[in-house]
Coordinates of C-alpha atoms in Angstrom, one line a residue:
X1 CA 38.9 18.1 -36.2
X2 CA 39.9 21.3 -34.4
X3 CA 40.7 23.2 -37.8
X4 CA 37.4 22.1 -39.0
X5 CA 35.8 23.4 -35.6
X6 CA 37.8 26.4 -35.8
X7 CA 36.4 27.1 -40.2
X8 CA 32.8 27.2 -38.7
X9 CA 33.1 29.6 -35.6
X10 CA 34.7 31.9 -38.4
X11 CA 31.9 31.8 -40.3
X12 CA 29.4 32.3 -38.0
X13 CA 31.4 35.3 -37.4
X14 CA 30.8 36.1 -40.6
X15 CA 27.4 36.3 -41.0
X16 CA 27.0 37.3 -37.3
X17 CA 25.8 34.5 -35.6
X18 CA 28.3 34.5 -32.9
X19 CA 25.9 37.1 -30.9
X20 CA 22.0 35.7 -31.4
X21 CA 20.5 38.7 -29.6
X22 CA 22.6 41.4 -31.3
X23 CA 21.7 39.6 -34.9
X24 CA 18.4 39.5 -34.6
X25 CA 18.3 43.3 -33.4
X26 CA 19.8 44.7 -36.7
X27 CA 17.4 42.3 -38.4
X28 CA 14.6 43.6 -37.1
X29 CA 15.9 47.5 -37.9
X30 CA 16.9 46.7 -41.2
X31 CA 13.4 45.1 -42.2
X32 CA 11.7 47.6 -40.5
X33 CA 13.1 50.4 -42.1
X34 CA 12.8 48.5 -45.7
X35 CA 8.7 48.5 -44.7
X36 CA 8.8 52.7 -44.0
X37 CA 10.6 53.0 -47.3
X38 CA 7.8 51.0 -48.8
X39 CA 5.0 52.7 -46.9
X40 CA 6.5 56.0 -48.4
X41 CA 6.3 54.7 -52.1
X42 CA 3.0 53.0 -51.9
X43 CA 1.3 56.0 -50.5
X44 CA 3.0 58.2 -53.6
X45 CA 1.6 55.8 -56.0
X46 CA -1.3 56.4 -54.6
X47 CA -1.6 60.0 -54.2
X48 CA -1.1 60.1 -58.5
X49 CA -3.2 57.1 -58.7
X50 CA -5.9 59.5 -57.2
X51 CA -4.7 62.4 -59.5
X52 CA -5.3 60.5 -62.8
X53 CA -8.3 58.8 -61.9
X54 CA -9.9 62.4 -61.3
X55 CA -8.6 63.5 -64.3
X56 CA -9.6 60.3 -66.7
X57 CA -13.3 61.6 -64.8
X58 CA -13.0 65.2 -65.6
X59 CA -12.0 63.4 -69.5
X60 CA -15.2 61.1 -69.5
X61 CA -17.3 64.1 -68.4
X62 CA -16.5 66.2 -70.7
X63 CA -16.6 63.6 -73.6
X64 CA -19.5 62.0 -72.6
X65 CA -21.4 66.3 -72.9
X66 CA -19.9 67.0 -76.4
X67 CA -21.0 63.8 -77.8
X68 CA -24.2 62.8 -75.9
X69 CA -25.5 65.3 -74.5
X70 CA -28.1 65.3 -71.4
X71 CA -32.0 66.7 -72.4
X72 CA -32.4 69.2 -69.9
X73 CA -35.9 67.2 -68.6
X74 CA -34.0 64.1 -67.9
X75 CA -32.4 63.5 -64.6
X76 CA -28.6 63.1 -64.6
X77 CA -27.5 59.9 -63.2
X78 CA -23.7 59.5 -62.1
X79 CA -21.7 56.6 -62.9
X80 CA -20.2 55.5 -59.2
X81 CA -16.3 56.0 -59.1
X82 CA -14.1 53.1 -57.5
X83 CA -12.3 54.6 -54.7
X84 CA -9.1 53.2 -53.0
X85 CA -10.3 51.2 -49.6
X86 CA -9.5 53.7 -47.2
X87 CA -8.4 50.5 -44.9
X88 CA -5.6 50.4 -47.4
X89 CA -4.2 54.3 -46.8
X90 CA -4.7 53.8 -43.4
X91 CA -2.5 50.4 -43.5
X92 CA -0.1 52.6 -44.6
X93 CA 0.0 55.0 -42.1
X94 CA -1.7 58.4 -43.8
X95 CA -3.8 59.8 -46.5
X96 CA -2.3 60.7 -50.2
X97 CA -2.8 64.6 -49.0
X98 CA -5.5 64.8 -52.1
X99 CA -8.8 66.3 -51.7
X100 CA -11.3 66.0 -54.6
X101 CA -13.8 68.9 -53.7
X102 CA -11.0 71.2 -53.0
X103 CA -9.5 70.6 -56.4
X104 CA -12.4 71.4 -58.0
X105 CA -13.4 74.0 -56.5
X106 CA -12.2 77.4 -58.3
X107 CA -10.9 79.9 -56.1
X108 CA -12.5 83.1 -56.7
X109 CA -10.8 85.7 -57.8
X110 CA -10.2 89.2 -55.7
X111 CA -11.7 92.3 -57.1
X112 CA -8.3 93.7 -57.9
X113 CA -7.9 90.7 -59.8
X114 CA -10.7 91.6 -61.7
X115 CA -9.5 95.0 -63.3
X116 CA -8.0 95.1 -66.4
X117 CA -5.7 98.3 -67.5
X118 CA -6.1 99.7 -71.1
X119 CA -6.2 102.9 -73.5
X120 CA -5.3 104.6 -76.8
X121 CA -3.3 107.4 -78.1
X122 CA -4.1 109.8 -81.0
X123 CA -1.0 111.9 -82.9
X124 CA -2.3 114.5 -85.6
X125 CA -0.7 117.0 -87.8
X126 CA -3.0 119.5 -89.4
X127 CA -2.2 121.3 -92.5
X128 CA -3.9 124.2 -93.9
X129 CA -3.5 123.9 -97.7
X130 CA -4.9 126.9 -98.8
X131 CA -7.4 129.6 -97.0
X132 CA -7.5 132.1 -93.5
X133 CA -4.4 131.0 -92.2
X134 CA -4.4 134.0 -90.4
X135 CA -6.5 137.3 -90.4
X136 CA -6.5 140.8 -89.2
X137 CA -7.6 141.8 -86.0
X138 CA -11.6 141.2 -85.9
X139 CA -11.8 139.1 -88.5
X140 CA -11.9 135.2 -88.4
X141 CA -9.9 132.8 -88.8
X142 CA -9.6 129.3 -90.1
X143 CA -9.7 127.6 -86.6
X144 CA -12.0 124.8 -85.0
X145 CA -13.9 124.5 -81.6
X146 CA -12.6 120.6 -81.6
X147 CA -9.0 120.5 -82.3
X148 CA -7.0 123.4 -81.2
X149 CA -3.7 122.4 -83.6
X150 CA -5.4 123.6 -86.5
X151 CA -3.9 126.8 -87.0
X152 CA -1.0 128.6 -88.7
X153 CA 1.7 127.6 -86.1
X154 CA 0.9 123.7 -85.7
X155 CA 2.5 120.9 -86.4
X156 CA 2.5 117.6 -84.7
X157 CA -0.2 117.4 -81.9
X158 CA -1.6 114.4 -79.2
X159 CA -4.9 114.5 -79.1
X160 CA -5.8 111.9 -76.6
X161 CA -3.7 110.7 -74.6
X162 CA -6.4 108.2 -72.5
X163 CA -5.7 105.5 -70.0
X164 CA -9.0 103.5 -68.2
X165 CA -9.4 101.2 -65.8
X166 CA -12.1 99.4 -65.8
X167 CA -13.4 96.3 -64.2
X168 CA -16.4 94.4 -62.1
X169 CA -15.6 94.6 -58.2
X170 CA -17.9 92.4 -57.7
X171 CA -21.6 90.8 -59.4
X172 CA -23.4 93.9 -59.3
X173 CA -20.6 96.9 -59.2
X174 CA -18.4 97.7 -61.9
X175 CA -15.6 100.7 -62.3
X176 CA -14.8 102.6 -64.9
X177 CA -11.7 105.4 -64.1
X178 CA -10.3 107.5 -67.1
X179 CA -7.6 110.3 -67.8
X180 CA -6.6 111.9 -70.3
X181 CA -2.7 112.9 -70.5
X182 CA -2.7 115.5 -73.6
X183 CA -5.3 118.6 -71.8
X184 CA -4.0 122.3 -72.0
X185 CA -4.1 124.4 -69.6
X186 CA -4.0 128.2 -69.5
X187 CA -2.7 131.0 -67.4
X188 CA 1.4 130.0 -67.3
X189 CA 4.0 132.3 -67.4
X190 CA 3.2 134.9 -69.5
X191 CA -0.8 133.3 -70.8
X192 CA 1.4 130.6 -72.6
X193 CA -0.8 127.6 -73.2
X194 CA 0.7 124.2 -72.5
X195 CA 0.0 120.8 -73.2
X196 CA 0.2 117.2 -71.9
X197 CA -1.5 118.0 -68.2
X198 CA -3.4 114.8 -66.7
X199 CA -7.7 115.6 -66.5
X200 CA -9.8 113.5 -65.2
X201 CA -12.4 112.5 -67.9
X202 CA -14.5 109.5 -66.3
X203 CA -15.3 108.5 -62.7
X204 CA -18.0 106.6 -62.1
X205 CA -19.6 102.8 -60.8
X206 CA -22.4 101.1 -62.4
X207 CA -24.9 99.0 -60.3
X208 CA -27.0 96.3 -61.8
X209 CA -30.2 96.0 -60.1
X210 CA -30.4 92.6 -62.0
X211 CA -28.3 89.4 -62.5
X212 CA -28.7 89.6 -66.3
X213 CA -27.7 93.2 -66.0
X214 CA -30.0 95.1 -68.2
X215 CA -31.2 97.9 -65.8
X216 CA -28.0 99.5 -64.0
X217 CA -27.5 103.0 -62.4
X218 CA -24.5 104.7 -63.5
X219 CA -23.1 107.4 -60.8
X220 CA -20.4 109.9 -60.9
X221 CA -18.7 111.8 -63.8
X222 CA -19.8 109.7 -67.2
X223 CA -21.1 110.9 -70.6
X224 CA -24.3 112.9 -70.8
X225 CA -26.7 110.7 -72.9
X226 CA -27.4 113.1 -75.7
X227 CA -26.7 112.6 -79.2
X228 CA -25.3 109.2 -80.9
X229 CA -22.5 110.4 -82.1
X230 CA -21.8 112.1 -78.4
X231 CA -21.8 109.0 -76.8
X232 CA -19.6 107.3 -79.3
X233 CA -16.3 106.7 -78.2
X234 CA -13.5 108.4 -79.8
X235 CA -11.3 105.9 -80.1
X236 CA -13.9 104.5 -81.9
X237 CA -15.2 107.0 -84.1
X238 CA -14.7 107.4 -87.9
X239 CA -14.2 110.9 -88.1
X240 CA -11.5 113.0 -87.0
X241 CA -13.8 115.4 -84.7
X242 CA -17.5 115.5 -83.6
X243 CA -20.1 117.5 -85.3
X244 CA -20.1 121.1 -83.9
X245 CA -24.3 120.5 -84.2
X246 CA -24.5 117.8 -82.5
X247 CA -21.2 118.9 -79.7
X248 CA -22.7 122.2 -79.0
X249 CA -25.1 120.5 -76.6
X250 CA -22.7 119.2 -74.2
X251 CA -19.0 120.3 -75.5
X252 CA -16.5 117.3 -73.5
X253 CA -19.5 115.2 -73.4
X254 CA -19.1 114.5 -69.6
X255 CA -21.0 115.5 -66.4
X256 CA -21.2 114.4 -62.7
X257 CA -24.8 113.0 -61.8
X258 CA -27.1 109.8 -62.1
X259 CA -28.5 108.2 -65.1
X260 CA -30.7 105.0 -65.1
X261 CA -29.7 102.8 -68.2
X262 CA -32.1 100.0 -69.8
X263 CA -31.1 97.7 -72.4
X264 CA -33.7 94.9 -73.4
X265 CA -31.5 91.2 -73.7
X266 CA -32.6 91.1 -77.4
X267 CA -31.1 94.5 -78.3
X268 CA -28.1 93.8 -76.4
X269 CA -27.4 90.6 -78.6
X270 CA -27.4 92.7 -81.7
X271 CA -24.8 95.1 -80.1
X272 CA -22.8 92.7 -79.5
X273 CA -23.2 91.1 -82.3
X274 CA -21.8 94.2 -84.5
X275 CA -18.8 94.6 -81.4
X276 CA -18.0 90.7 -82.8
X277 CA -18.4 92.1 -86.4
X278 CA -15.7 95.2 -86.1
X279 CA -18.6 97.9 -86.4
X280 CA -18.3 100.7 -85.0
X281 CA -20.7 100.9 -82.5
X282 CA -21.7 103.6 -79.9
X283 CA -21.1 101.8 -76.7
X284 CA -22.4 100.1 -74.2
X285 CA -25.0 103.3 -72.8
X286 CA -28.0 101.1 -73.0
X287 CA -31.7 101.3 -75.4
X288 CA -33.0 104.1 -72.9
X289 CA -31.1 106.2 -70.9
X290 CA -32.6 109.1 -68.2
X291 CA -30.3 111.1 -66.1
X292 CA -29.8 113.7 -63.9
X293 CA -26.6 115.9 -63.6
X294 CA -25.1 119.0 -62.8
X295 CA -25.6 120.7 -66.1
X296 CA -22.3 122.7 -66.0
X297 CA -19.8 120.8 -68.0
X298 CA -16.8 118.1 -67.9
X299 CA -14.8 118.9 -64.4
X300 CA -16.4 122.1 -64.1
X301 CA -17.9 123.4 -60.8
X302 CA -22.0 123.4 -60.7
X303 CA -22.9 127.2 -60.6
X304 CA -26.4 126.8 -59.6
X305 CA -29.1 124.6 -57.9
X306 CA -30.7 123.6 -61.1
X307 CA -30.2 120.4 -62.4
X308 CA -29.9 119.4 -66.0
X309 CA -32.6 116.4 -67.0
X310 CA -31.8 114.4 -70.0
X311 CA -33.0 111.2 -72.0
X312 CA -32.2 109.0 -74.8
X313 CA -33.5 106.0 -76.1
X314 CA -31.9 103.9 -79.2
X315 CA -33.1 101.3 -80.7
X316 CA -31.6 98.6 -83.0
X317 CA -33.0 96.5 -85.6
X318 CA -33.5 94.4 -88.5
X319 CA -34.1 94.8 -91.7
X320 CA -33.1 92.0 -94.4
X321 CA -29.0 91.6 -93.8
X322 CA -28.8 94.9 -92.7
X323 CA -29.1 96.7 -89.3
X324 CA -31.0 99.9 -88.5
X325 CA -30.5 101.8 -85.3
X326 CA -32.6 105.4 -84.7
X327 CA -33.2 106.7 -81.8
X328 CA -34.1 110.5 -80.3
X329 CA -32.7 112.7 -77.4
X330 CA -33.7 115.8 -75.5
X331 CA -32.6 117.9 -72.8
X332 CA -33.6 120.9 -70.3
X333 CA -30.9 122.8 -68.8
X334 CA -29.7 126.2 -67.3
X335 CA -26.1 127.2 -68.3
X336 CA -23.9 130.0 -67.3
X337 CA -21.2 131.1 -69.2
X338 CA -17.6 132.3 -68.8
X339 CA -17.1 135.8 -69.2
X340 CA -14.4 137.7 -70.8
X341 CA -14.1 140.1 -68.3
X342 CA -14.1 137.2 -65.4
X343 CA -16.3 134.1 -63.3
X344 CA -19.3 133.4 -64.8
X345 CA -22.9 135.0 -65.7
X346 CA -24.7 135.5 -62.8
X347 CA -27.9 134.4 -64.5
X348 CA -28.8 131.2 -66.0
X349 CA -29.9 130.3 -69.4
X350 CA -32.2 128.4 -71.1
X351 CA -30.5 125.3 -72.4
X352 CA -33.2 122.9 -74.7
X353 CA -32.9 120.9 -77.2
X354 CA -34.3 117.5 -78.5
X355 CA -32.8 115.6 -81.9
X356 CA -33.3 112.9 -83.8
X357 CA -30.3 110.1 -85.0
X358 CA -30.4 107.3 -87.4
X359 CA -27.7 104.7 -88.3
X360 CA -27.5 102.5 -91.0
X361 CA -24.6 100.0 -89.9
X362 CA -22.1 99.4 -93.3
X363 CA -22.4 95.9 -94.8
X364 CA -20.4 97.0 -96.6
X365 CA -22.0 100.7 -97.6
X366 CA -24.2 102.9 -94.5
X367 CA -25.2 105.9 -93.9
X368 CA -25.2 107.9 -90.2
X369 CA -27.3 111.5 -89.8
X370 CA -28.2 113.6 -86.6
X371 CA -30.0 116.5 -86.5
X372 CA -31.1 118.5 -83.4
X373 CA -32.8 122.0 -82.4
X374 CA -33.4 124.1 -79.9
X375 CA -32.4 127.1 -77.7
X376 CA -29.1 128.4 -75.4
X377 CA -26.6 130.9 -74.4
X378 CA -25.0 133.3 -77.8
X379 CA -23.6 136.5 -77.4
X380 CA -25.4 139.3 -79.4
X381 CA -23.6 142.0 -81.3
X382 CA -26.2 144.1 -81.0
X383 CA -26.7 144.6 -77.5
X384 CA -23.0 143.3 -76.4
X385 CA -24.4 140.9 -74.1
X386 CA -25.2 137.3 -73.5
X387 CA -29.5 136.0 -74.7
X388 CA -31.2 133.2 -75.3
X389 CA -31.1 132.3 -79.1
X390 CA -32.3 129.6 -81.3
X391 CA -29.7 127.4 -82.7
X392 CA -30.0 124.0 -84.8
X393 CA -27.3 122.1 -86.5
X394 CA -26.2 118.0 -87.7
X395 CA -24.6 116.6 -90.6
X396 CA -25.0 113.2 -92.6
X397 CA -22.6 110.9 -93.6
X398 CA -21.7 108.1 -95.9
X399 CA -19.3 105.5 -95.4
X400 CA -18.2 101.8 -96.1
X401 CA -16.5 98.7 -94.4
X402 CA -14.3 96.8 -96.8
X403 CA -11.7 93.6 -94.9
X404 CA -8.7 93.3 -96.7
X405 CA -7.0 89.8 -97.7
X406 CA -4.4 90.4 -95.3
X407 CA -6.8 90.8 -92.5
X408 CA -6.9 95.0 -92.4
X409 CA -10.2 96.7 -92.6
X410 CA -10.2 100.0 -94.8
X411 CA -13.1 102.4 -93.8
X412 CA -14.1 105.0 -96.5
X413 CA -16.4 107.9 -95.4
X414 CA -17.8 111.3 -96.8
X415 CA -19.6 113.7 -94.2
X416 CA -21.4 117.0 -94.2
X417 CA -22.5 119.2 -91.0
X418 CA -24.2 122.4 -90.7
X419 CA -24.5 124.5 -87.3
X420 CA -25.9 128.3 -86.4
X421 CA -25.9 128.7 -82.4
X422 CA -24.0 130.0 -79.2
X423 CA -21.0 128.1 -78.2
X424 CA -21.9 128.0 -74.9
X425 CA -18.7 126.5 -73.3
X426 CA -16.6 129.4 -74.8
X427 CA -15.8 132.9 -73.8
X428 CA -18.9 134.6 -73.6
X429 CA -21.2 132.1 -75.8
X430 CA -19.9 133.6 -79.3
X431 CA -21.9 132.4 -82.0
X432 CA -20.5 129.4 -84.2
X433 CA -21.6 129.5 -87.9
X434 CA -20.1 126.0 -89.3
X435 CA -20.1 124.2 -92.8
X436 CA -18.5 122.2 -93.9
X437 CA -17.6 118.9 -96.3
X438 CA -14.8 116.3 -94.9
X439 CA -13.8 113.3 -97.4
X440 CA -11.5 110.5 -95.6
X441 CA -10.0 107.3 -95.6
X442 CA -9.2 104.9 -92.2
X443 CA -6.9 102.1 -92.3
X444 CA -7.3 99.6 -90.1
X445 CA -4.0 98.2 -90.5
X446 CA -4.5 95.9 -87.2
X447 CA -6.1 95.9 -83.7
X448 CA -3.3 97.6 -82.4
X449 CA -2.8 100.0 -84.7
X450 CA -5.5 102.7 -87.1
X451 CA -4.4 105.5 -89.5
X452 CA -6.7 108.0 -90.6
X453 CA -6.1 110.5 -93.6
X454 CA -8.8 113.6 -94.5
X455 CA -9.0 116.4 -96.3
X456 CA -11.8 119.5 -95.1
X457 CA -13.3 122.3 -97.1
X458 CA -14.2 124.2 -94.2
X459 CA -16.1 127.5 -94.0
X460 CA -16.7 128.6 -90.3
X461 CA -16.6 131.5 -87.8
X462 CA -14.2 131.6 -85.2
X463 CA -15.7 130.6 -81.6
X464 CA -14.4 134.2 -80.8
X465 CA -17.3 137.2 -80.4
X466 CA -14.5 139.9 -81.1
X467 CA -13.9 137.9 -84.5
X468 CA -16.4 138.8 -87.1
X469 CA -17.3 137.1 -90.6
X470 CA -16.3 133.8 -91.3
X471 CA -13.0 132.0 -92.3
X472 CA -12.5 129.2 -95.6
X473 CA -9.7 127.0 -96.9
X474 CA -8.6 123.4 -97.4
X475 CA -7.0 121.2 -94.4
X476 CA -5.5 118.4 -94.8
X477 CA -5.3 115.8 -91.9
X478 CA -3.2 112.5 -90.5
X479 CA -4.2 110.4 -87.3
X480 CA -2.7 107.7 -86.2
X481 CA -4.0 105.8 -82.9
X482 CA -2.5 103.3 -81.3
X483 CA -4.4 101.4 -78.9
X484 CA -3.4 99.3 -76.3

């Protein structure tokens, strides 16, 4: 009897029944603790039941829009959502942490954010064949007013060396900021000329005055809206250089001022749709442009209180398959030119001038022409000083748009230009006297990456007045531009 009394306090021991009160304490602890660990589970099984029952919603919606979609008269009736009771969260001591309207809610982005960081880079080597390599003193030679490597001592050249950025700071401001890295400059150690100097090209903000964005004002340092081919970018251009005819109106193509842009929704969609296409287009500068600006040149300090007034209008359109684009310009100005012997003219010129453009858009073959006349600044031989003289000058040009199997675009083209006027942004305003015929070839090999190749029968004076006569020979010319 007293082993079997003695096998029954040991296992009461055992199982800890010897203290009542001190049992039923850890029992209490250890169930309690087993309902927090619960608690903690249940409301993480909730908190992703919440996330995939918004997600199976966003699924639904956006099934239930591509496959029966809404008329826009009828009224949109939601289906109601089951939600978890919220007695049952609170049971378990919190929420899941989930919010619905904060998750889909976009946070909007900061205007830096907004900004995006690009640019292109042009490297050239010019080769004169044959012709005016060089000349005696006084006589021409074989040079151009647009690309200062063709000569007798060039080789490999950059062009452009352009970085932008651009971006919307916010719904009715935008930015546009541009430098090029391959400007000369003059006046170094003994007049050498050196090359890869950082100038400011563009600088300027575009308001919208409306939410589709057809009217905006454009202020600061942009491109003078003059001439088609002016305002096309070069980066996007399918010959080597501008037209001298065309050019000699505003040489750098930039001013500082204001200029009111219009562009009509309907026009716009056309524009965009030959961006879509790969044609090269003239940019975004609007159907009718009007501006006011200094009337000096690019990054050139105003000289009087005159201001140049300018306007363009250019209009797209329809015709069969095919897309026509013509348009006109004209200006009033007063310029003053640099002077050989130092500063600038102390008296202003007239500087008119109105043309005319047209633009058959390739599909595959089209045709591009400008033409413009008028009056400026040319130095006269006669007299030895600076007048007012007529000038007028454009050129026509034929090219073609052919996509490659492997997804490269080749771009054939055959252009001539004419021009007889002042060169107004050169020494003294010597006269230019310019033809010439320029056959080429661009590869689009991919986005990234264009070639050009060209040859030029050119026959033109020297933008020099102390040069007389005019140079000829054969050029042959490589581009490639990398953009990025």
């Amino acid at each position: 009897m007293a082993a079997k009394r003695l096998s029954v306090i040991a296992l009461a021991v055992s199982l800890g029944w010897t203290n009542p009160a001190h049992a039923q304490g850890e029992d209490l602890a250890t169930l309690q603790l087993q309902i927090a660990q619960m608690q903690e589970q249940m409301r993480g099984q909730m908190a992703a039941m919440l996330a995939m029952q918004q997600q199976i919603e966003a699924l639904q919606g956006k099934l239930a829009s591509a496959t029966n979609p809404v008329p826009a008269t009828s009224p949109l009736v939601a289906a109601p959502t089951p939600q978890p009771a919220p007695l049952a969260l609170a049971a378990l001591g919190g929420s899941s942490g989930t919010s619905p309207t904060a998750a889909d809610k976009p946070k909007p982005k900061a205007w830096y954010d907004r900004l995006q960081l690009r640019g292109y880079t042009q490297l050239r080597f010019n080769e004169i064949i044959s012709g005016d390599k060089t000349a005696p003193a006084g006589q021409s030679r074989l040079r151009s007013v647009h690309d200062g490597s063709i000569s007798d001592r060039s080789n490999f050249s950059l062009r452009r060396v352009r970085v932008v950025l651009q971006g919307e700071i916010s719904d009715r401001v935008s930015l546009y900021l541009q430098h090029d890295f391959a400007s000369a400059v003059m006046g170094q150690q003994a007049g050498e000329r050196r090359e890869g100097f950082g100038q400011l090209r563009d600088a300027y903000a575009d308001v919208f005055l409306d939410r589709h964005k057809t009217f905006k004002v454009r202020l600061g340092q942009s491109k003078v809206p003059y001439g088609w081919e002016n305002m096309q970018s070069s980066s996007n251009r399918l010959t080597l250089d501008r037209s001298d005819g065309i050019n000699s109106a505003v040489p750098g193509e930039r001013d500082l001022g204001v200029i009111a842009y219009f562009t009509p929704r309907t026009m716009q969609k056309i524009w965009d749709e030959l961006t879509k296409e790969g044609q090269k287009t003239f940019g975004n500068y609007g159907a009718f442009g009007i501006g006011l600006m200094n009337g000096q040149g690019t990054n050139k300090t105003e000289q009087d209180n005159a201001l140049m007034q300018v306007a363009l209008v250019s209009l797209p359109f329809r015709v069969g398959d095919q897309i026509l684009e013509v348009g006109a310009s004209a200006m009033r100005n007063h310029f003053r030119p640099e002077l050989r012997s130092g500063g600038v003219s102390a008296k202003g010129y007239a500087d008119d001038r109105i043309g005319v453009h047209a633009m058959l858009y390739p599909r595959p073959i089209g045709v591009q022409a400008e033409w413009n006349w008028g009056k400026g600044p040319e130095f006269d031989r006669a007299s030895g000083t600076i007048k007012e003289k007529k000038l007028n000058g454009g050129y026509v040009q034929v090219m073609g748009r052919f996509a490659t199997e492997g997804g490269s675009t080749l771009w054939p083209y055959a252009r001539w230009q004419h021009y007889r006027g002042g060169w107004k942004v050169a020494l003294n305003a010597p006269r230019v006297e310019t033809d010439e015929i320029e056959v080429g070839l661009e590869w689009q090999a991919m986005k990234a990456l264009e070639l050009t190749l060209a040859y030029a029968r050119m026959r033109r004076s020297e933008a020099d007045e102390r040069r007389l006569g005019r140079a000829e020979g054969n050029v042959l010319r490589t581009q490639i531009q990398w953009n990025y």
